[in-house]
Amino acid sequence: SLLSYSRSKRSALADVGVALISLFVLFAILCVATAIAMVLRKLFGVDGTPLYVVLCVNYVIVAVFGAILARLVRTDGLRVAFFASLFLVLCFVVPALAGNPSSQGPLVAWIQLWGAIPAMCFGAGLYQALSHGRSA
């Protein structure tokens, strides 16, 4: 059911709105992650930030924005979060597969990037579970 997004009976304009909201949320994730990375570099030095701190902080950021996306979209929030996180990952994977040398990051960066999909879905799913629990 996660992939059967075509069942919804929304207009094309509503789909464009969801896409724009998703792009805005993805841009906000990148801005917040960049700002936090700069703070971590100031605290720990250029290469001194422990890997577990970087991974945990980034996964929490993505999960929070997954919940925000689910809140903004309301209907099909988990599906939209899944497709938005998949789009985010593909924005980095496609240039790497095309041979762009600047997109060839270290293994840790790829682990962090692929972890964004379950983290964002977790945030959206948790929001939906908690919001449905309150309304029941």
mmCIF file of N, CA and C in Angstrom:
data_model
loop_
_atom_site.group_PDB
_atom_site.id
_atom_site.type_symbol
_atom_site.label_atom_id
_atom_site.label_comp_id
_atom_site.label_asym_id
_atom_site.label_seq_id
_atom_site.Cartn_x
_atom_site.Cartn_y
_atom_site.Cartn_z
ATOM 1 N N SER A 1 0.818 -1.202 0.000
ATOM 2 C CA SER A 1 0.000 0.000 0.000
ATOM 3 C C SER A 1 0.853 1.253 0.000
ATOM 4 N N LEU A 2 2.124 1.143 0.411
ATOM 5 C CA LEU A 2 3.000 2.305 0.450
ATOM 6 C C LEU A 2 3.234 2.863 -0.946
ATOM 7 N N LEU A 3 3.281 2.005 -1.948
ATOM 8 C CA LEU A 3 3.574 2.445 -3.300
ATOM 9 C C LEU A 3 2.336 2.731 -4.136
ATOM 10 N N SER A 4 1.161 2.379 -3.646
ATOM 11 C CA SER A 4 -0.049 2.564 -4.444
ATOM 12 C C SER A 4 -0.610 3.959 -4.247
ATOM 13 N N TYR A 5 0.147 4.944 -4.616
ATOM 14 C CA TYR A 5 -0.231 6.336 -4.412
ATOM 15 C C TYR A 5 -1.325 6.778 -5.377
ATOM 16 N N SER A 6 -1.517 6.042 -6.447
ATOM 17 C CA SER A 6 -2.476 6.451 -7.465
ATOM 18 C C SER A 6 -3.927 6.265 -7.030
ATOM 19 N N ARG A 7 -4.169 5.653 -5.894
ATOM 20 C CA ARG A 7 -5.545 5.444 -5.447
ATOM 21 C C ARG A 7 -6.217 6.720 -4.973
ATOM 22 N N SER A 8 -5.432 7.709 -4.629
ATOM 23 C CA SER A 8 -6.042 8.924 -4.105
ATOM 24 C C SER A 8 -6.773 9.663 -5.221
ATOM 25 N N LYS A 9 -7.828 10.335 -4.851
ATOM 26 C CA LYS A 9 -8.699 11.014 -5.817
ATOM 27 C C LYS A 9 -8.467 12.522 -5.777
ATOM 28 N N ARG A 10 -7.212 12.943 -5.822
ATOM 29 C CA ARG A 10 -6.922 14.364 -5.759
ATOM 30 C C ARG A 10 -6.760 14.932 -7.159
ATOM 31 N N SER A 11 -6.875 16.239 -7.228
ATOM 32 C CA SER A 11 -6.704 16.918 -8.511
ATOM 33 C C SER A 11 -5.216 17.082 -8.812
ATOM 34 N N ALA A 12 -4.925 17.441 -10.043
ATOM 35 C CA ALA A 12 -3.536 17.662 -10.445
ATOM 36 C C ALA A 12 -2.946 18.847 -9.691
ATOM 37 N N LEU A 13 -3.758 19.848 -9.413
ATOM 38 C CA LEU A 13 -3.284 21.014 -8.668
ATOM 39 C C LEU A 13 -2.894 20.630 -7.235
ATOM 40 N N ALA A 14 -3.638 19.742 -6.627
ATOM 41 C CA ALA A 14 -3.302 19.267 -5.283
ATOM 42 C C ALA A 14 -1.994 18.482 -5.316
ATOM 43 N N ASP A 15 -1.783 17.692 -6.369
ATOM 44 C CA ASP A 15 -0.531 16.950 -6.500
ATOM 45 C C ASP A 15 0.657 17.888 -6.656
ATOM 46 N N VAL A 16 0.476 18.966 -7.400
ATOM 47 C CA VAL A 16 1.536 19.963 -7.552
ATOM 48 C C VAL A 16 1.827 20.620 -6.204
ATOM 49 N N GLY A 17 0.790 20.895 -5.446
ATOM 50 C CA GLY A 17 0.965 21.471 -4.112
ATOM 51 C C GLY A 17 1.745 20.553 -3.194
ATOM 52 N N VAL A 18 1.426 19.271 -3.218
ATOM 53 C CA VAL A 18 2.145 18.291 -2.405
ATOM 54 C C VAL A 18 3.607 18.224 -2.842
ATOM 55 N N ALA A 19 3.847 18.254 -4.142
ATOM 56 C CA ALA A 19 5.222 18.212 -4.647
ATOM 57 C C ALA A 19 6.003 19.448 -4.202
ATOM 58 N N LEU A 20 5.381 20.613 -4.265
ATOM 59 C CA LEU A 20 6.055 21.832 -3.830
ATOM 60 C C LEU A 20 6.331 21.828 -2.329
ATOM 61 N N ILE A 21 5.371 21.353 -1.550
ATOM 62 C CA ILE A 21 5.581 21.233 -0.103
ATOM 63 C C ILE A 21 6.738 20.279 0.169
ATOM 64 N N SER A 22 6.771 19.158 -0.537
ATOM 65 C CA SER A 22 7.843 18.182 -0.351
ATOM 66 C C SER A 22 9.201 18.774 -0.700
ATOM 67 N N LEU A 23 9.277 19.505 -1.802
ATOM 68 C CA LEU A 23 10.541 20.140 -2.179
ATOM 69 C C LEU A 23 10.978 21.178 -1.148
ATOM 70 N N PHE A 24 10.021 21.940 -0.629
ATOM 71 C CA PHE A 24 10.341 22.912 0.406
ATOM 72 C C PHE A 24 10.881 22.213 1.654
ATOM 73 N N VAL A 25 10.256 21.124 2.059
ATOM 74 C CA VAL A 25 10.708 20.388 3.239
ATOM 75 C C VAL A 25 12.097 19.797 2.997
ATOM 76 N N LEU A 26 12.343 19.261 1.811
ATOM 77 C CA LEU A 26 13.676 18.713 1.506
ATOM 78 C C LEU A 26 14.733 19.818 1.539
ATOM 79 N N PHE A 27 14.405 20.986 1.007
ATOM 80 C CA PHE A 27 15.339 22.108 1.049
ATOM 81 C C PHE A 27 15.588 22.529 2.495
ATOM 82 N N ALA A 28 14.548 22.541 3.306
ATOM 83 C CA ALA A 28 14.699 22.898 4.718
ATOM 84 C C ALA A 28 15.574 21.879 5.444
ATOM 85 N N ILE A 29 15.431 20.603 5.118
ATOM 86 C CA ILE A 29 16.287 19.567 5.716
ATOM 87 C C ILE A 29 17.746 19.861 5.396
ATOM 88 N N LEU A 30 18.036 20.146 4.134
ATOM 89 C CA LEU A 30 19.415 20.415 3.741
ATOM 90 C C LEU A 30 19.967 21.657 4.433
ATOM 91 N N CYS A 31 19.145 22.694 4.575
ATOM 92 C CA CYS A 31 19.586 23.920 5.253
ATOM 93 C C CYS A 31 19.872 23.661 6.732
ATOM 94 N N VAL A 32 18.961 22.985 7.406
ATOM 95 C CA VAL A 32 19.141 22.699 8.832
ATOM 96 C C VAL A 32 20.332 21.765 9.040
ATOM 97 N N ALA A 33 20.456 20.731 8.212
ATOM 98 C CA ALA A 33 21.586 19.806 8.347
ATOM 99 C C ALA A 33 22.914 20.521 8.117
ATOM 100 N N THR A 34 22.950 21.434 7.161
ATOM 101 C CA THR A 34 24.169 22.199 6.903
ATOM 102 C C THR A 34 24.503 23.102 8.089
ATOM 103 N N ALA A 35 23.504 23.764 8.629
ATOM 104 C CA ALA A 35 23.727 24.640 9.788
ATOM 105 C C ALA A 35 24.221 23.841 10.989
ATOM 106 N N ILE A 36 23.628 22.693 11.236
ATOM 107 C CA ILE A 36 24.048 21.865 12.374
ATOM 108 C C ILE A 36 25.443 21.303 12.130
ATOM 109 N N ALA A 37 25.761 20.941 10.889
ATOM 110 C CA ALA A 37 27.113 20.459 10.575
ATOM 111 C C ALA A 37 28.152 21.543 10.844
ATOM 112 N N MET A 38 27.809 22.788 10.541
ATOM 113 C CA MET A 38 28.732 23.890 10.822
ATOM 114 C C MET A 38 28.938 24.064 12.326
ATOM 115 N N VAL A 39 27.875 23.915 13.102
ATOM 116 C CA VAL A 39 27.988 24.006 14.559
ATOM 117 C C VAL A 39 28.840 22.855 15.094
ATOM 118 N N LEU A 40 28.613 21.648 14.579
ATOM 119 C CA LEU A 40 29.412 20.503 15.028
ATOM 120 C C LEU A 40 30.884 20.682 14.681
ATOM 121 N N ARG A 41 31.176 21.264 13.516
ATOM 122 C CA ARG A 41 32.577 21.529 13.152
ATOM 123 C C ARG A 41 33.219 22.528 14.096
ATOM 124 N N LYS A 42 32.437 23.515 14.528
ATOM 125 C CA LYS A 42 32.960 24.496 15.488
ATOM 126 C C LYS A 42 33.222 23.837 16.845
ATOM 127 N N LEU A 43 32.327 22.940 17.248
ATOM 128 C CA LEU A 43 32.473 22.284 18.554
ATOM 129 C C LEU A 43 33.587 21.244 18.578
ATOM 130 N N PHE A 44 33.648 20.404 17.547
ATOM 131 C CA PHE A 44 34.557 19.269 17.551
ATOM 132 C C PHE A 44 35.771 19.443 16.636
ATOM 133 N N GLY A 45 35.842 20.511 15.890
ATOM 134 C CA GLY A 45 36.914 20.669 14.918
ATOM 135 C C GLY A 45 36.466 20.120 13.575
ATOM 136 N N VAL A 46 37.300 20.300 12.563
ATOM 137 C CA VAL A 46 36.921 19.941 11.198
ATOM 138 C C VAL A 46 36.616 18.455 11.060
ATOM 139 N N ASP A 47 37.479 17.596 11.547
ATOM 140 C CA ASP A 47 37.257 16.153 11.415
ATOM 141 C C ASP A 47 37.085 15.463 12.760
ATOM 142 N N GLY A 48 36.774 16.240 13.796
ATOM 143 C CA GLY A 48 36.709 15.658 15.127
ATOM 144 C C GLY A 48 35.349 15.163 15.569
ATOM 145 N N THR A 49 34.298 15.431 14.810
ATOM 146 C CA THR A 49 32.961 15.014 15.225
ATOM 147 C C THR A 49 32.852 13.493 15.152
ATOM 148 N N PRO A 50 32.498 12.844 16.261
ATOM 149 C CA PRO A 50 32.347 11.388 16.224
ATOM 150 C C PRO A 50 31.261 10.969 15.228
ATOM 151 N N LEU A 51 31.503 9.861 14.562
ATOM 152 C CA LEU A 51 30.590 9.385 13.525
ATOM 153 C C LEU A 51 29.191 9.135 14.078
ATOM 154 N N TYR A 52 29.091 8.549 15.261
ATOM 155 C CA TYR A 52 27.772 8.250 15.810
ATOM 156 C C TYR A 52 26.986 9.535 16.087
ATOM 157 N N VAL A 53 27.672 10.620 16.432
ATOM 158 C CA VAL A 53 26.988 11.896 16.661
ATOM 159 C C VAL A 53 26.423 12.417 15.347
ATOM 160 N N VAL A 54 27.240 12.369 14.297
ATOM 161 C CA VAL A 54 26.798 12.854 12.989
ATOM 162 C C VAL A 54 25.595 12.051 12.504
ATOM 163 N N LEU A 55 25.684 10.727 12.579
ATOM 164 C CA LEU A 55 24.581 9.883 12.107
ATOM 165 C C LEU A 55 23.313 10.116 12.912
ATOM 166 N N CYS A 56 23.442 10.130 14.237
ATOM 167 C CA CYS A 56 22.256 10.317 15.084
ATOM 168 C C CYS A 56 21.604 11.675 14.851
ATOM 169 N N VAL A 57 22.415 12.716 14.793
ATOM 170 C CA VAL A 57 21.867 14.062 14.593
ATOM 171 C C VAL A 57 21.156 14.148 13.241
ATOM 172 N N ASN A 58 21.791 13.637 12.209
ATOM 173 C CA ASN A 58 21.176 13.725 10.884
ATOM 174 C C ASN A 58 19.921 12.877 10.771
ATOM 175 N N TYR A 59 19.903 11.697 11.376
ATOM 176 C CA TYR A 59 18.701 10.872 11.329
ATOM 177 C C TYR A 59 17.562 11.500 12.125
ATOM 178 N N VAL A 60 17.883 12.159 13.225
ATOM 179 C CA VAL A 60 16.842 12.844 13.997
ATOM 180 C C VAL A 60 16.283 14.014 13.185
ATOM 181 N N ILE A 61 17.174 14.766 12.514
ATOM 182 C CA ILE A 61 16.718 15.879 11.672
ATOM 183 C C ILE A 61 15.750 15.373 10.609
ATOM 184 N N VAL A 62 16.131 14.307 9.925
ATOM 185 C CA VAL A 62 15.307 13.780 8.841
ATOM 186 C C VAL A 62 13.987 13.232 9.386
ATOM 187 N N ALA A 63 14.016 12.571 10.541
ATOM 188 C CA ALA A 63 12.786 12.048 11.135
ATOM 189 C C ALA A 63 11.841 13.186 11.526
ATOM 190 N N VAL A 64 12.394 14.262 12.081
ATOM 191 C CA VAL A 64 11.562 15.408 12.461
ATOM 192 C C VAL A 64 10.928 16.026 11.220
ATOM 193 N N PHE A 65 11.712 16.167 10.158
ATOM 194 C CA PHE A 65 11.148 16.744 8.947
ATOM 195 C C PHE A 65 10.177 15.776 8.263
ATOM 196 N N GLY A 66 10.351 14.483 8.455
ATOM 197 C CA GLY A 66 9.352 13.527 7.970
ATOM 198 C C GLY A 66 8.023 13.728 8.684
ATOM 199 N N ALA A 67 8.101 13.972 9.991
ATOM 200 C CA ALA A 67 6.880 14.258 10.753
ATOM 201 C C ALA A 67 6.267 15.581 10.320
ATOM 202 N N ILE A 68 7.110 16.576 10.063
ATOM 203 C CA ILE A 68 6.599 17.868 9.592
ATOM 204 C C ILE A 68 5.913 17.711 8.238
ATOM 205 N N LEU A 69 6.525 16.941 7.368
ATOM 206 C CA LEU A 69 5.919 16.707 6.053
ATOM 207 C C LEU A 69 4.584 15.995 6.184
ATOM 208 N N ALA A 70 4.519 14.985 7.051
ATOM 209 C CA ALA A 70 3.250 14.282 7.269
ATOM 210 C C ALA A 70 2.198 15.223 7.846
ATOM 211 N N ARG A 71 2.627 16.134 8.691
ATOM 212 C CA ARG A 71 1.690 17.108 9.268
ATOM 213 C C ARG A 71 1.185 18.082 8.204
ATOM 214 N N LEU A 72 2.089 18.535 7.331
ATOM 215 C CA LEU A 72 1.690 19.486 6.298
ATOM 216 C C LEU A 72 0.787 18.862 5.249
ATOM 217 N N VAL A 73 1.096 17.621 4.875
ATOM 218 C CA VAL A 73 0.335 16.964 3.812
ATOM 219 C C VAL A 73 -0.948 16.360 4.360
ATOM 220 N N ARG A 74 -0.919 15.844 5.579
ATOM 221 C CA ARG A 74 -2.030 15.233 6.296
ATOM 222 C C ARG A 74 -2.530 13.942 5.665
ATOM 223 N N THR A 75 -2.932 13.959 4.413
ATOM 224 C CA THR A 75 -3.409 12.747 3.760
ATOM 225 C C THR A 75 -2.225 12.062 3.083
ATOM 226 N N ASP A 76 -2.054 10.792 3.297
ATOM 227 C CA ASP A 76 -0.966 10.018 2.697
ATOM 228 C C ASP A 76 0.405 10.542 3.101
ATOM 229 N N GLY A 77 0.556 11.022 4.315
ATOM 230 C CA GLY A 77 1.820 11.595 4.764
ATOM 231 C C GLY A 77 2.975 10.630 4.717
ATOM 232 N N LEU A 78 2.739 9.360 5.060
ATOM 233 C CA LEU A 78 3.820 8.375 5.036
ATOM 234 C C LEU A 78 4.276 8.119 3.606
ATOM 235 N N ARG A 79 3.335 7.979 2.691
ATOM 236 C CA ARG A 79 3.709 7.766 1.282
ATOM 237 C C ARG A 79 4.478 8.957 0.728
ATOM 238 N N VAL A 80 4.013 10.156 1.034
ATOM 239 C CA VAL A 80 4.688 11.357 0.546
ATOM 240 C C VAL A 80 6.095 11.442 1.146
ATOM 241 N N ALA A 81 6.238 11.119 2.421
ATOM 242 C CA ALA A 81 7.568 11.127 3.052
ATOM 243 C C ALA A 81 8.476 10.095 2.400
ATOM 244 N N PHE A 82 7.929 8.933 2.077
ATOM 245 C CA PHE A 82 8.727 7.903 1.407
ATOM 246 C C PHE A 82 9.206 8.390 0.050
ATOM 247 N N PHE A 83 8.311 8.927 -0.754
ATOM 248 C CA PHE A 83 8.704 9.392 -2.081
ATOM 249 C C PHE A 83 9.628 10.604 -1.996
ATOM 250 N N ALA A 84 9.416 11.489 -1.031
ATOM 251 C CA ALA A 84 10.297 12.651 -0.877
ATOM 252 C C ALA A 84 11.699 12.213 -0.480
ATOM 253 N N SER A 85 11.805 11.278 0.457
ATOM 254 C CA SER A 85 13.136 10.806 0.865
ATOM 255 C C SER A 85 13.810 10.034 -0.260
ATOM 256 N N LEU A 86 13.034 9.279 -1.018
ATOM 257 C CA LEU A 86 13.594 8.568 -2.170
ATOM 258 C C LEU A 86 14.093 9.569 -3.212
ATOM 259 N N PHE A 87 13.350 10.640 -3.430
ATOM 260 C CA PHE A 87 13.785 11.692 -4.355
ATOM 261 C C PHE A 87 15.075 12.341 -3.863
ATOM 262 N N LEU A 88 15.162 12.592 -2.553
ATOM 263 C CA LEU A 88 16.372 13.166 -1.974
ATOM 264 C C LEU A 88 17.579 12.281 -2.241
ATOM 265 N N VAL A 89 17.423 10.998 -2.016
ATOM 266 C CA VAL A 89 18.524 10.059 -2.241
ATOM 267 C C VAL A 89 18.887 10.013 -3.722
ATOM 268 N N LEU A 90 17.887 9.971 -4.586
ATOM 269 C CA LEU A 90 18.157 9.909 -6.025
ATOM 270 C C LEU A 90 18.858 11.162 -6.543
ATOM 271 N N CYS A 91 18.624 12.298 -5.898
ATOM 272 C CA CYS A 91 19.324 13.525 -6.304
ATOM 273 C C CYS A 91 20.832 13.401 -6.114
ATOM 274 N N PHE A 92 21.254 12.528 -5.224
ATOM 275 C CA PHE A 92 22.684 12.311 -5.015
ATOM 276 C C PHE A 92 23.187 11.070 -5.746
ATOM 277 N N VAL A 93 22.324 10.072 -5.899
ATOM 278 C CA VAL A 93 22.737 8.820 -6.530
ATOM 279 C C VAL A 93 22.891 8.977 -8.044
ATOM 280 N N VAL A 94 21.957 9.644 -8.688
ATOM 281 C CA VAL A 94 21.992 9.765 -10.148
ATOM 282 C C VAL A 94 23.278 10.440 -10.630
ATOM 283 N N PRO A 95 23.698 11.589 -10.048
ATOM 284 C CA PRO A 95 24.971 12.158 -10.508
ATOM 285 C C PRO A 95 26.165 11.243 -10.248
ATOM 286 N N ALA A 96 26.126 10.497 -9.133
ATOM 287 C CA ALA A 96 27.226 9.580 -8.843
ATOM 288 C C ALA A 96 27.277 8.457 -9.873
ATOM 289 N N LEU A 97 26.110 7.926 -10.237
ATOM 290 C CA LEU A 97 26.071 6.872 -11.251
ATOM 291 C C LEU A 97 26.465 7.389 -12.627
ATOM 292 N N ALA A 98 26.209 8.675 -12.857
ATOM 293 C CA ALA A 98 26.586 9.283 -14.136
ATOM 294 C C ALA A 98 28.080 9.583 -14.203
ATOM 295 N N GLY A 99 28.792 9.381 -13.107
ATOM 296 C CA GLY A 99 30.238 9.555 -13.110
ATOM 297 C C GLY A 99 30.711 10.922 -12.685
ATOM 298 N N ASN A 100 29.841 11.729 -12.088
ATOM 299 C CA ASN A 100 30.238 13.046 -11.609
ATOM 300 C C ASN A 100 31.227 12.870 -10.456
ATOM 301 N N PRO A 101 32.489 13.294 -10.618
ATOM 302 C CA PRO A 101 33.490 13.042 -9.578
ATOM 303 C C PRO A 101 33.214 13.772 -8.266
ATOM 304 N N SER A 102 32.516 14.905 -8.306
ATOM 305 C CA SER A 102 32.251 15.632 -7.062
ATOM 306 C C SER A 102 31.189 14.950 -6.206
ATOM 307 N N SER A 103 30.442 14.010 -6.777
ATOM 308 C CA SER A 103 29.404 13.322 -6.005
ATOM 309 C C SER A 103 29.868 11.976 -5.471
ATOM 310 N N GLN A 104 31.119 11.655 -5.629
ATOM 311 C CA GLN A 104 31.662 10.386 -5.136
ATOM 312 C C GLN A 104 32.092 10.566 -3.689
ATOM 313 N N GLY A 105 31.145 10.472 -2.775
ATOM 314 C CA GLY A 105 31.420 10.672 -1.356
ATOM 315 C C GLY A 105 31.956 9.421 -0.702
ATOM 316 N N PRO A 106 32.448 9.552 0.527
ATOM 317 C CA PRO A 106 32.909 8.371 1.259
ATOM 318 C C PRO A 106 31.740 7.459 1.634
ATOM 319 N N LEU A 107 32.066 6.249 2.024
ATOM 320 C CA LEU A 107 31.051 5.253 2.374
ATOM 321 C C LEU A 107 30.136 5.759 3.484
ATOM 322 N N VAL A 108 30.678 6.477 4.440
ATOM 323 C CA VAL A 108 29.874 6.997 5.553
ATOM 324 C C VAL A 108 28.781 7.930 5.037
ATOM 325 N N ALA A 109 29.117 8.738 4.045
ATOM 326 C CA ALA A 109 28.111 9.654 3.481
ATOM 327 C C ALA A 109 26.988 8.874 2.820
ATOM 328 N N TRP A 110 27.323 7.776 2.154
ATOM 329 C CA TRP A 110 26.291 6.968 1.499
ATOM 330 C C TRP A 110 25.426 6.235 2.520
ATOM 331 N N ILE A 111 26.028 5.763 3.598
ATOM 332 C CA ILE A 111 25.252 5.117 4.666
ATOM 333 C C ILE A 111 24.281 6.130 5.267
ATOM 334 N N GLN A 112 24.781 7.329 5.505
ATOM 335 C CA GLN A 112 23.953 8.398 6.050
ATOM 336 C C GLN A 112 22.820 8.745 5.093
ATOM 337 N N LEU A 113 23.116 8.810 3.814
ATOM 338 C CA LEU A 113 22.108 9.168 2.818
ATOM 339 C C LEU A 113 21.035 8.096 2.700
ATOM 340 N N TRP A 114 21.425 6.834 2.608
ATOM 341 C CA TRP A 114 20.430 5.765 2.472
ATOM 342 C C TRP A 114 19.614 5.589 3.752
ATOM 343 N N GLY A 115 20.178 5.961 4.880
ATOM 344 C CA GLY A 115 19.428 5.903 6.130
ATOM 345 C C GLY A 115 18.353 6.974 6.231
ATOM 346 N N ALA A 116 18.418 7.961 5.337
ATOM 347 C CA ALA A 116 17.411 9.028 5.350
ATOM 348 C C ALA A 116 16.027 8.502 5.002
ATOM 349 N N ILE A 117 15.970 7.476 4.161
ATOM 350 C CA ILE A 117 14.661 6.947 3.753
ATOM 351 C C ILE A 117 13.914 6.351 4.947
ATOM 352 N N PRO A 118 14.509 5.376 5.663
ATOM 353 C CA PRO A 118 13.750 4.846 6.813
ATOM 354 C C PRO A 118 13.566 5.875 7.923
ATOM 355 N N ALA A 119 14.527 6.778 8.109
ATOM 356 C CA ALA A 119 14.385 7.783 9.170
ATOM 357 C C ALA A 119 13.228 8.727 8.883
ATOM 358 N N MET A 120 13.112 9.178 7.646
ATOM 359 C CA MET A 120 12.020 10.099 7.294
ATOM 360 C C MET A 120 10.673 9.386 7.374
ATOM 361 N N CYS A 121 10.633 8.143 6.922
ATOM 362 C CA CYS A 121 9.391 7.360 7.014
ATOM 363 C C CYS A 121 9.030 7.087 8.466
ATOM 364 N N PHE A 122 10.038 6.849 9.309
ATOM 365 C CA PHE A 122 9.780 6.638 10.731
ATOM 366 C C PHE A 122 9.146 7.880 11.348
ATOM 367 N N GLY A 123 9.699 9.048 11.035
ATOM 368 C CA GLY A 123 9.149 10.292 11.575
ATOM 369 C C GLY A 123 7.712 10.521 11.128
ATOM 370 N N ALA A 124 7.458 10.289 9.831
ATOM 371 C CA ALA A 124 6.098 10.469 9.305
ATOM 372 C C ALA A 124 5.146 9.447 9.905
ATOM 373 N N GLY A 125 5.579 8.209 9.997
ATOM 374 C CA GLY A 125 4.732 7.156 10.569
ATOM 375 C C GLY A 125 4.447 7.391 12.039
ATOM 376 N N LEU A 126 5.461 7.835 12.769
ATOM 377 C CA LEU A 126 5.261 8.123 14.188
ATOM 378 C C LEU A 126 4.275 9.276 14.374
ATOM 379 N N TYR A 127 4.413 10.305 13.551
ATOM 380 C CA TYR A 127 3.457 11.414 13.631
ATOM 381 C C TYR A 127 2.036 10.926 13.350
ATOM 382 N N GLN A 128 1.885 10.137 12.284
ATOM 383 C CA GLN A 128 0.543 9.660 11.949
ATOM 384 C C GLN A 128 -0.024 8.756 13.041
ATOM 385 N N ALA A 129 0.814 7.906 13.618
ATOM 386 C CA ALA A 129 0.336 7.025 14.682
ATOM 387 C C ALA A 129 -0.092 7.840 15.906
ATOM 388 N N LEU A 130 0.708 8.839 16.255
ATOM 389 C CA LEU A 130 0.366 9.649 17.427
ATOM 390 C C LEU A 130 -0.850 10.528 17.157
ATOM 391 N N SER A 131 -0.969 11.073 15.957
ATOM 392 C CA SER A 131 -2.121 11.925 15.668
ATOM 393 C C SER A 131 -3.403 11.112 15.538
ATOM 394 N N HIS A 132 -3.315 9.884 15.039
ATOM 395 C CA HIS A 132 -4.515 9.035 14.963
ATOM 396 C C HIS A 132 -4.898 8.532 16.349
ATOM 397 N N GLY A 133 -3.899 8.345 17.227
ATOM 398 C CA GLY A 133 -4.174 7.918 18.589
ATOM 399 C C GLY A 133 -4.903 8.983 19.378
ATOM 400 N N ARG A 134 -4.579 10.259 19.116
ATOM 401 C CA ARG A 134 -5.250 11.358 19.801
ATOM 402 C C ARG A 134 -6.672 11.552 19.334
ATOM 403 N N SER A 135 -6.916 11.270 18.037
ATOM 404 C CA SER A 135 -8.255 11.494 17.512
ATOM 405 C C SER A 135 -9.208 10.334 17.782
ATOM 406 N N ALA A 136 -8.669 9.210 18.209
ATOM 407 C CA ALA A 136 -9.514 8.041 18.471
ATOM 408 C C ALA A 136 -10.150 8.093 19.834
#
